[in-house]
Coordinates of C-alpha atoms and ligand atoms in Angstrom, one line a residue:
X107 CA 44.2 19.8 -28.1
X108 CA 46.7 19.4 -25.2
X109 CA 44.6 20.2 -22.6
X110 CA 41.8 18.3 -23.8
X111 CA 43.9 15.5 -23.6
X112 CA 44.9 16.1 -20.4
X113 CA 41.2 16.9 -19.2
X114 CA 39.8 13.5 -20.6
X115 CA 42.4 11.8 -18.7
X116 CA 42.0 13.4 -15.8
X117 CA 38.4 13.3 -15.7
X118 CA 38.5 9.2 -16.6
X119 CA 41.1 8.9 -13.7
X120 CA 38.1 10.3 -11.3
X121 CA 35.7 8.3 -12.8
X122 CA 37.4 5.2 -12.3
X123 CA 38.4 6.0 -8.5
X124 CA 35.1 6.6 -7.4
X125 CA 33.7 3.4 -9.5
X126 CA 36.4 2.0 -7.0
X127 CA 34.7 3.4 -4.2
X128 CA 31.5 3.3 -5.2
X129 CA 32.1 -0.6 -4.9
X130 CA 32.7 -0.4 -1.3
X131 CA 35.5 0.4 0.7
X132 CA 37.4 -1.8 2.5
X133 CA 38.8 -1.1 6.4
X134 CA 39.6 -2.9 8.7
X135 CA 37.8 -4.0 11.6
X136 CA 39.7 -5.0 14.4
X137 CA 39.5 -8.5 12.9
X138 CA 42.0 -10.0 11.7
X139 CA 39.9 -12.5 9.5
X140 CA 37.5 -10.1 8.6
X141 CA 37.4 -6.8 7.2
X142 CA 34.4 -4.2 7.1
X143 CA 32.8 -2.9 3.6
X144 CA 31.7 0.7 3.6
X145 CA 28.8 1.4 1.6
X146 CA 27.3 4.8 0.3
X147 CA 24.1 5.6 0.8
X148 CA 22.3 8.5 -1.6
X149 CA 19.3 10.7 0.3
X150 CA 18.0 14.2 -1.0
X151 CA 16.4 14.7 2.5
X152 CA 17.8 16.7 5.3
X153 CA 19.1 14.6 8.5
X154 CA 15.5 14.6 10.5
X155 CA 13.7 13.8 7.8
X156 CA 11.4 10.0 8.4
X157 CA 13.0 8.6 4.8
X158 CA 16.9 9.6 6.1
X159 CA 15.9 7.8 9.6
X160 CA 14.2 5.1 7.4
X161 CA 17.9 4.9 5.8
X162 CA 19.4 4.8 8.8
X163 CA 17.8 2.0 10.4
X164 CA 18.4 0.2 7.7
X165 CA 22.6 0.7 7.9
X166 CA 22.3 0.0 11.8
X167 CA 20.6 -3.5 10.8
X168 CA 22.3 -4.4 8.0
X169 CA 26.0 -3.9 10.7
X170 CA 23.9 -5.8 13.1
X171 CA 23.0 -8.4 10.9
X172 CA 26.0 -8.8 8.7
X173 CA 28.4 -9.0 12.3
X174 CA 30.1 -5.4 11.0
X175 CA 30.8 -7.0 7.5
X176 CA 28.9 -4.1 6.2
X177 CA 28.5 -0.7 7.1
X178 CA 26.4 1.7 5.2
X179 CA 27.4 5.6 5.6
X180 CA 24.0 7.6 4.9
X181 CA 25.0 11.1 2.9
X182 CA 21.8 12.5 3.2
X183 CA 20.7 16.4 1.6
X184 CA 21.6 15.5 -1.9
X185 CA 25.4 15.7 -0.9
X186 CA 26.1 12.7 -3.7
X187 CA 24.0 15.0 -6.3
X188 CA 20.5 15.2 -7.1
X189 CA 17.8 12.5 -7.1
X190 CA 18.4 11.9 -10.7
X191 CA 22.0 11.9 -10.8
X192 CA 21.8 9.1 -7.4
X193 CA 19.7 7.0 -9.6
X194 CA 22.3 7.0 -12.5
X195 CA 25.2 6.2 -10.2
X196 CA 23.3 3.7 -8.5
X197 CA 22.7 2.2 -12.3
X198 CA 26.3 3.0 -12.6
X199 CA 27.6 1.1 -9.6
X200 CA 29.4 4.4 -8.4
X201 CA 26.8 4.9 -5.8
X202 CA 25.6 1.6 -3.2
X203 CA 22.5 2.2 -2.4
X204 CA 19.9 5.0 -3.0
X205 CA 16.5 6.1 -1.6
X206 CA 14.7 7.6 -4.1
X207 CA 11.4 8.8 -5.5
X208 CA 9.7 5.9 -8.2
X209 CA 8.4 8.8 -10.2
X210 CA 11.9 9.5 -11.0
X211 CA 12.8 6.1 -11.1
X212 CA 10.6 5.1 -13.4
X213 CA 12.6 7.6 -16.1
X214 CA 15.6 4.7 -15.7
X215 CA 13.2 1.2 -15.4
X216 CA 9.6 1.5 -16.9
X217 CA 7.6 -0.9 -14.7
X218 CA 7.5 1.2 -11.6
X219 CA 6.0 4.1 -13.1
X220 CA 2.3 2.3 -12.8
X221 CA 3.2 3.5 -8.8
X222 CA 2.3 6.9 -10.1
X223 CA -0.7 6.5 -12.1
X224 CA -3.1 9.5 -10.8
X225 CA -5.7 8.3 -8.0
X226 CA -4.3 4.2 -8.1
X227 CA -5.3 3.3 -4.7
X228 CA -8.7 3.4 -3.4
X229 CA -7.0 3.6 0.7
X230 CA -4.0 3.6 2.7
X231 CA -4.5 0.1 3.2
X232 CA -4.8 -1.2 -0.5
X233 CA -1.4 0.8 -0.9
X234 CA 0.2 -1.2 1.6
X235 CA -1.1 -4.5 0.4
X236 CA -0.3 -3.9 -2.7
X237 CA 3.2 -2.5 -2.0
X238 CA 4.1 -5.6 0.3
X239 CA 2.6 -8.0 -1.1
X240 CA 3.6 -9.8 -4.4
X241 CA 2.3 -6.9 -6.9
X242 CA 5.0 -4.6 -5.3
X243 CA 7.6 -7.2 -5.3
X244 CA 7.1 -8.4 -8.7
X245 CA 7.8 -4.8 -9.8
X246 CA 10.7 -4.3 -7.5
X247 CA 12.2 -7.4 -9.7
X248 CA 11.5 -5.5 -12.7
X249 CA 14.4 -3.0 -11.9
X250 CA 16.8 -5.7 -11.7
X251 CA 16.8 -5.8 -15.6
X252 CA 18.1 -2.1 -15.3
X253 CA 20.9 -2.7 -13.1
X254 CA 19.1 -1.5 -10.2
X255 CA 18.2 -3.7 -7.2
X256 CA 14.8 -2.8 -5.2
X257 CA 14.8 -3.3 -1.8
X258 CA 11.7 -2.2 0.0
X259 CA 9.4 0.7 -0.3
X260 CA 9.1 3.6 2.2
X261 CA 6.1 6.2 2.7
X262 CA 5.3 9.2 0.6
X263 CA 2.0 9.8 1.6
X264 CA -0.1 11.6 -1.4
X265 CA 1.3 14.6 -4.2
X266 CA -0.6 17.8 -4.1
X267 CA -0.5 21.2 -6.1
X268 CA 1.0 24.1 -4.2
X269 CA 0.9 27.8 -6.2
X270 CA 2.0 31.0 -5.2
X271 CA 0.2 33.5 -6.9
X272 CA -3.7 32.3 -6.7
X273 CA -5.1 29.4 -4.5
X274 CA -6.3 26.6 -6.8
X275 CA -9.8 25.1 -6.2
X276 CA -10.5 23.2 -9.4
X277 CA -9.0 21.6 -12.1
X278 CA -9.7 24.8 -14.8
X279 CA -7.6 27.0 -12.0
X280 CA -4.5 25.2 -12.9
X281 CA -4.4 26.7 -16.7
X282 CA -1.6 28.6 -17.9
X283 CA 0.3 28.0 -14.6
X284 CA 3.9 26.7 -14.8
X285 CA 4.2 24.0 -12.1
X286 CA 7.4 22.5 -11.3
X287 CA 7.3 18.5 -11.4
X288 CA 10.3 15.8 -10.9
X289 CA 12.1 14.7 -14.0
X290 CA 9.7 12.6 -15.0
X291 CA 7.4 12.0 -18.3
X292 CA 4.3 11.1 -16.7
X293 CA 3.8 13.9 -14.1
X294 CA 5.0 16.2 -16.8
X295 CA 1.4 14.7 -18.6
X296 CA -0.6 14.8 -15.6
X297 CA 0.4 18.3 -15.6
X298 CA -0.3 18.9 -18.8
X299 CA -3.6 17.1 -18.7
X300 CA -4.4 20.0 -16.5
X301 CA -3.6 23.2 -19.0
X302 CA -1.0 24.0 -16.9
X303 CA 2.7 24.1 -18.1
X304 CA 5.1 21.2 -16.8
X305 CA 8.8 22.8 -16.0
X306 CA 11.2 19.6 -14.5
X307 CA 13.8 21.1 -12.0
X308 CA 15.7 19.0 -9.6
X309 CA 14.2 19.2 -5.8
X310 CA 16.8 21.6 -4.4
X311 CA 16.1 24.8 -7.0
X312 CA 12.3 24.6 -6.5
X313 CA 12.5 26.9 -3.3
X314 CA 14.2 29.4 -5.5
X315 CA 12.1 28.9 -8.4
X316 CA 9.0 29.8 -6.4
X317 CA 10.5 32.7 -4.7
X318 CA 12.0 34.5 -8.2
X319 CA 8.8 33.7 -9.8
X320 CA 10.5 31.3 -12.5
X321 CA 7.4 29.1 -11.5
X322 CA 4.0 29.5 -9.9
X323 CA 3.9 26.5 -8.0
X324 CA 5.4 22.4 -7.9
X325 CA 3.2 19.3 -6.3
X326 CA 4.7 17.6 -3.1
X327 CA 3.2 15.8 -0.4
X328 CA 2.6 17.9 2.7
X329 CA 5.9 16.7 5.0
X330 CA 8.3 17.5 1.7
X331 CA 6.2 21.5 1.0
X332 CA 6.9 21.7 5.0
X333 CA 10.5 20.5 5.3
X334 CA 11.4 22.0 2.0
X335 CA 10.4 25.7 3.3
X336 CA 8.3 25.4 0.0
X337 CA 5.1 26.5 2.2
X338 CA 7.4 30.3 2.9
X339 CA 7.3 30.7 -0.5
X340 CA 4.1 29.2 -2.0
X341 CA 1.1 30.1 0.2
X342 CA -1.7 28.2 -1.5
X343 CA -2.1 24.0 -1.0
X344 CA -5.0 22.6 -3.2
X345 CA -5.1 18.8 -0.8
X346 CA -6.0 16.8 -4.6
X347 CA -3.7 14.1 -3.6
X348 CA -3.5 13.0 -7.1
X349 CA -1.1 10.5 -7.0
X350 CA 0.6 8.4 -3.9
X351 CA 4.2 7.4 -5.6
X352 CA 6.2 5.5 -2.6
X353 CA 9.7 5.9 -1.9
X354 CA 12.0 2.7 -3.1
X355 CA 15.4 2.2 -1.4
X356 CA 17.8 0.7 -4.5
X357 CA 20.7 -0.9 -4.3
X358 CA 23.2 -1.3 -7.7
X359 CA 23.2 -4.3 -8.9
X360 CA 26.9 -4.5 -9.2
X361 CA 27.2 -4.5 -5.2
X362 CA 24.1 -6.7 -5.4
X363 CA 26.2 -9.5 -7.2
X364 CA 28.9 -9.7 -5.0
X365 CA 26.7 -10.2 -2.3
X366 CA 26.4 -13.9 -0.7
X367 CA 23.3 -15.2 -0.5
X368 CA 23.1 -15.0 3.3
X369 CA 24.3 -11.1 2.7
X370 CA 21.4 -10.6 0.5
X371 CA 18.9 -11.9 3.1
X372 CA 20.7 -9.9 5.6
X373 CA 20.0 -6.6 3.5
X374 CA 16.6 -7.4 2.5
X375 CA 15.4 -8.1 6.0
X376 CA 16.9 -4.6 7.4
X377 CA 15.3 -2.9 4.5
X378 CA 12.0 -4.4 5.2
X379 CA 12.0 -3.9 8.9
X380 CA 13.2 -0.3 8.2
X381 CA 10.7 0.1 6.7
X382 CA 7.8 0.5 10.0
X383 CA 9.9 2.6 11.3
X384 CA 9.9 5.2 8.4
X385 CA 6.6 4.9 8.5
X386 CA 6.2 5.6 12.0
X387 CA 8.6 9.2 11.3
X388 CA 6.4 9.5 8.0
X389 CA 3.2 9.6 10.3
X390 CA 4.3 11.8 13.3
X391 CA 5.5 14.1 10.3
X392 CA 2.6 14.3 8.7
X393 CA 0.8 15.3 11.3
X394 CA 3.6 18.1 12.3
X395 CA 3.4 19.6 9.4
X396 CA -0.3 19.8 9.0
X397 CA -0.4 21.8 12.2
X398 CA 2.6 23.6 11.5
X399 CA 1.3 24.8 7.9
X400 CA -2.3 25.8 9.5
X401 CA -0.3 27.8 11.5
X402 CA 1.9 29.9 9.1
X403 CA -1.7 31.2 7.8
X404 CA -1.0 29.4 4.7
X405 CA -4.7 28.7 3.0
X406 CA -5.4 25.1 2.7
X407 CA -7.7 24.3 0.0
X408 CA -9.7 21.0 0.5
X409 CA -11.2 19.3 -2.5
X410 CA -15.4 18.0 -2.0
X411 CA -15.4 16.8 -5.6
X412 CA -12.6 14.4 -6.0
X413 CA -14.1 13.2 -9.4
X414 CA -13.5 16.3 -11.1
X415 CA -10.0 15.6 -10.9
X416 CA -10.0 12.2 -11.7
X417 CA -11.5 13.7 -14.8
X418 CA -9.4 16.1 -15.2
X419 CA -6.2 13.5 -15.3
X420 CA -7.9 11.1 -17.5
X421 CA -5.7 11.8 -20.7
X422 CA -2.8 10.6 -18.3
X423 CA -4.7 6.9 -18.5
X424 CA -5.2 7.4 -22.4
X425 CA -1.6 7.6 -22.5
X426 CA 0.0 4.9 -20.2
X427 CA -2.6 3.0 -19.2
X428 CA -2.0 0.5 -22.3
X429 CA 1.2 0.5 -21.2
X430 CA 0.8 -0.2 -17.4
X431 CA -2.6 -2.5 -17.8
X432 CA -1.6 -5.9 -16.5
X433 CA -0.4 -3.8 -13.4
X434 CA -3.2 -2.1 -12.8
X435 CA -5.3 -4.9 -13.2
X436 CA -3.4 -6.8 -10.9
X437 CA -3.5 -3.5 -8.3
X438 CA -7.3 -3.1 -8.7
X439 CA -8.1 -6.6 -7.8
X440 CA -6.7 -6.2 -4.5
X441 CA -9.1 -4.6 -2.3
Ligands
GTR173 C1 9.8 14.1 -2.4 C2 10.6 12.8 -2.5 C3 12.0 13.2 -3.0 C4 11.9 14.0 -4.3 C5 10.9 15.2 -4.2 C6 10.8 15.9 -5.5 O1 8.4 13.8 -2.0 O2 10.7 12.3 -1.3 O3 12.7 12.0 -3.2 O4 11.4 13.1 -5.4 O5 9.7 14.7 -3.7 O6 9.6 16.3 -5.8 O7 11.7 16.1 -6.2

């Protein structure tokens, strides 16, 4: 009883420090009037990744264009906990700022799930209107209700299936298989929708996963299977690029609020111009990667018949696409 005492205490001592923290720390910077605000930054990629550079522009602009007021400190490699723990502390207010995947983040604030509806853009360029323009701003605002702040998006190319025991060509080749997905209801349905059986692990145990044979294969986009070391372990890509889910860089709404309006510009700009160049990284990236895979001998299966799959994933729109109609509509008449 004694010790549980003790531990409850302890552990609700911890809790409230790093809410402290997670609130920003202040130092001081040389100025006597002013003093600097260090802000956390959450990012399961390693250092060289283009969404950790992305990240990092944005902390150099935000310094620039807050005069040193703010300075953000990017932990990136998950070293603030997994992708869905960031999110929670980000809701929390124990965690600044986040860059996260909205598949995951739609498990937290609804809205944002439409971003993964299977085969939602007809280009790269309908993805980018839609994303800046008002569609994808409206539905950053929608996280605001969920203590979570949306600040720009950031490039995640398209999801694919990767397996490890037998390449995949169609849709029927996916039965039986356990396939890792992100902790996140709707890709565990689009795997489903596929016979296959959905197993949600956090990013950093899929490597192991593969290799112990705990599954036969996850979905990524081609930079992530690459950077990951996924591609050592799981030798066949299927390119169905079944759904394009963007990065979002969050921000918790309790740093959000005490924020001046000027500060809040300041932010939103340097996410926004981040933004090109993570985009830039994403595309030199992409292209490494593609060449690097082709060269591990891995087999690369291209799809001719994309309709099959859109077929295939159709019970995914049975389910949500009530749910998620006034945003696709809205999407769809963009062209
Ligand atoms: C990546 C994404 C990560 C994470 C990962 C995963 O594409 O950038 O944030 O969501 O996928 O599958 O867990």
């Amino acid at each position: 009883m004694k010790t549980k005492n003790l531990l409850t205490i302890s552990v609700s001592l911890l809790l409230s420090a790093s809410i402290l923290s997670g609130c920003g720390s202040e130092k001081s910077n040389g100025n006597t009037t002013n003093k600097t605000v260090v802000l956390k930054l959450a990012e399961n990629h390693p250092e060289d990744y283009p969404t950790t550079i992305g990240d990092k522009e944005f902390a150099r602009l935000v310094e620039e264009k807050t005069n040193g007021r703010y300075k953000v400190e990017v932990y990136s490699g998950g070293q603030l906990g997994d992708e869905k723990s960031a999110i929670e502390q980000v809701q929390l207010g124990t965690i600044d700022l986040a860059r996260v995947n909205a598949g995951p983040l739609a498990e937290f604030s609804d809205e944002i799930g439409v971003l993964s509806m299977p085969y939602l853009f007809s280009s790269e360029k309908q993805k980018w209107d839609v994303l800046n323009g008002e569609v994808g701003k409206k539905l950053l605002d929608t996280l605001q209700s969920d203590g979570i702040v949306g600040l720009t998006y950031y490039d995640s190319g398209s999801r694919s299936f990767y397996t490890t025991k037998r390449p995949v060509k169609k849709p029927e080749d996916m039965k039986g298989l356990k396939i890792r997905v992100q902790q996140s209801e709707l890709f565990m349905e689009l795997v489903k929708s596929l016979g296959a059986s959905p197993t949600p692990m956090s990013y950093d145990e899929v490597y192991s996963g593969l290799q112990t044979g705990v599954i036969d294969g996850a979905e990524n986009n081609i930079p992530s299977y690459y950077s990951s070391h996924h591609y050592e372990v799981a030798k066949y890509f299927t390119v169905d690029k079944h759904t394009a889910t963007p990065e979002v860089l969050i921000a918790s709404k309790s740093l959000w609020d005490k924020l001046s309006d000027e500060d809040k510009k300041a932010f939103k700009e340097a996410a926004m111009e981040s933004q090109k160049v993570q985009r830039e990284e994403w595309e030199k990236l992409e292209k490494k990667s593609q060449s690097e895979i082709k060269k591990s001998g891995n087999k690369i299966i291209e799809i001719k018949n994309i309709n099959e799959w859109r077929k295939a994933v159709q019970p995914v729109y049975d389910k949500f696409e009530k749910k998620y109609k006034k945003w696709i509509d809205e999407i769809q008449k963009i062209m």
